[in-house]
């Protein structure tokens, strides 16, 4: 008997198993105002019925300037709270807890005026993007945007938040010394932006509110990822969801013959180094793999991303011993553009 369907507890929050739905943006589902639409509410309701221990809502932006695309969900103004609350209520109605991922894209933003800790140019999805260096006043305003976004998340009823600190976005840019070349107090080693954000958050939400981070294991090396995780633990972070860091400037590694992706290995290394709960991710395609990854990494949760997009009922199906189906890694994701022709979905339906 494995650990996948074990109940556990994250800072007082009862979690019915070790399967987490990681944040996944549904591009094109919301408007320029960042307000949650019925389509988003229904999507999260359907996921919540699928039997997961925890759902983390997609990257939700702290400002217009921080958007990766102009149709992302927003948490930058109080008027967005009621729409977000509809998502929370729909997920809670199924007895599932929900966190929201708090996001700013930094140099990868789709807006004209892109910012970064230091002047930096990145190639993202074949588009060259340049970010100008943030001034100290702008960093202070950015910190406040993160803090107020977390306050809104609390008011909307989420069980917790996950700061987006990986995948090349703003906090990843601050932590990666190959990107953040600042020589003032906001240099990569000092982690000052995270210190100020975490301290500010605790002034606007109660101590019991769960505040975690999605962290790059390789930022740029695994030694840096471990150091960041230890720093975050020492500064009160409640969980660490480990993934890839700033992809253009990172050195992912795995030992020879390691059976899982580098991000899973990163999760294992960070789990060994800290005592707070750690989540692992990447490329887990069925229940056996999920059990094996939990066993190998000793992590507290395993994320199932694309598997859930293919099959909302992934966790229930695995529990009942059914084939949950899998993402077929199409060169161009069909799910994103036309859900009903998603190859993994079509194959799953054909096999049933
Ligand atoms: C459509 C899509 C959207 C995603 N959006 C986000 C996001 O908003 N935030 C984030 O941290 N990761 C995002 N990711 C990455 C996933 O959370 C996950 O780490 C990745 O899909 C690997 O897990 P998997 O192999 O189980 O799919 C996204 C992935 C996909 C496929």
PDB file of C-alpha atoms and ligand atoms in Angstrom, residues 22-25 58-59 101 164 167 214 281-283 303-306 309 336, ligand 1:
ATOM      1  CA  UNK A  22      -0.736  22.426  -9.893  1.00  0.00           C
ATOM      2  CA  UNK A  23      -1.499  25.898 -11.258  1.00  0.00           C
ATOM      3  CA  UNK A  24      -2.293  25.830 -14.981  1.00  0.00           C
ATOM      4  CA  UNK A  25      -3.357  28.975 -16.850  1.00  0.00           C
ATOM      5  CA  UNK A  58      -3.595  29.101 -12.040  1.00  0.00           C
ATOM      6  CA  UNK A  59      -1.126  32.012 -12.040  1.00  0.00           C
ATOM      7  CA  UNK A 101      -0.899  31.190  -7.271  1.00  0.00           C
ATOM      8  CA  UNK A 164       4.987  32.131  -8.053  1.00  0.00           C
ATOM      9  CA  UNK A 167       9.432  29.237 -14.313  1.00  0.00           C
ATOM     10  CA  UNK A 214       6.571  27.543  -6.068  1.00  0.00           C
ATOM     11  CA  UNK A 281       6.202  17.735 -10.178  1.00  0.00           C
ATOM     12  CA  UNK A 282       6.759  16.771 -13.755  1.00  0.00           C
ATOM     13  CA  UNK A 283       5.793  14.075 -16.162  1.00  0.00           C
ATOM     14  CA  UNK A 303       1.436  17.310  -8.732  1.00  0.00           C
ATOM     15  CA  UNK A 304      -0.531  15.986 -11.669  1.00  0.00           C
ATOM     16  CA  UNK A 305      -0.813  18.746 -14.271  1.00  0.00           C
ATOM     17  CA  UNK A 306      -1.494  17.771 -17.868  1.00  0.00           C
ATOM     18  CA  UNK A 309      -6.388  18.527 -18.217  1.00  0.00           C
ATOM     19  CA  UNK A 336      -5.276  24.954 -25.183  1.00  0.00           C
TER      20      UNK A 336
HETATM   21  C1  LIG B   1      -1.651  24.675 -19.937  1.00  0.00           C
HETATM   22  C2  LIG B   1      -0.628  24.831 -18.850  1.00  0.00           C
HETATM   23  C3  LIG B   1      -0.603  25.986 -18.070  1.00  0.00           C
HETATM   24  C4  LIG B   1       0.328  26.123 -17.035  1.00  0.00           C
HETATM   25  N1  LIG B   1       0.258  27.227 -16.227  1.00  0.00           N
HETATM   26  C5  LIG B   1       1.055  27.296 -15.122  1.00  0.00           C
HETATM   27  C6  LIG B   1       0.871  28.307 -14.143  1.00  0.00           C
HETATM   28  O1  LIG B   1      -0.074  29.105 -14.212  1.00  0.00           O
HETATM   29  N2  LIG B   1       1.732  28.351 -13.096  1.00  0.00           N
HETATM   30  C7  LIG B   1       2.735  27.434 -12.938  1.00  0.00           C
HETATM   31  O2  LIG B   1       3.495  27.511 -11.968  1.00  0.00           O
HETATM   32  N3  LIG B   1       2.886  26.419 -13.819  1.00  0.00           N
HETATM   33  C8  LIG B   1       2.067  26.330 -14.877  1.00  0.00           C
HETATM   34  N4  LIG B   1       2.169  25.253 -15.724  1.00  0.00           N
HETATM   35  C9  LIG B   1       3.097  24.144 -15.371  1.00  0.00           C
HETATM   36  C10 LIG B   1       2.329  23.063 -14.577  1.00  0.00           C
HETATM   37  O3  LIG B   1       1.898  23.545 -13.317  1.00  0.00           O
HETATM   38  C11 LIG B   1       3.215  21.822 -14.349  1.00  0.00           C
HETATM   39  O4  LIG B   1       4.340  22.189 -13.587  1.00  0.00           O
HETATM   40  C12 LIG B   1       3.674  21.206 -15.658  1.00  0.00           C
HETATM   41  O5  LIG B   1       2.576  21.001 -16.531  1.00  0.00           O
HETATM   42  C13 LIG B   1       4.399  19.882 -15.415  1.00  0.00           C
HETATM   43  O6  LIG B   1       3.549  18.959 -14.757  1.00  0.00           O
HETATM   44  P1  LIG B   1       2.877  17.741 -15.581  1.00  0.00           P
HETATM   45  O7  LIG B   1       4.005  17.013 -16.259  1.00  0.00           O
HETATM   46  O8  LIG B   1       2.171  16.923 -14.531  1.00  0.00           O
HETATM   47  O9  LIG B   1       1.941  18.373 -16.582  1.00  0.00           O
HETATM   48  C14 LIG B   1       1.272  25.099 -16.790  1.00  0.00           C
HETATM   49  C15 LIG B   1       1.266  23.954 -17.594  1.00  0.00           C
HETATM   50  C16 LIG B   1       0.323  23.800 -18.596  1.00  0.00           C
HETATM   51  C17 LIG B   1       0.313  22.527 -19.393  1.00  0.00           C
END
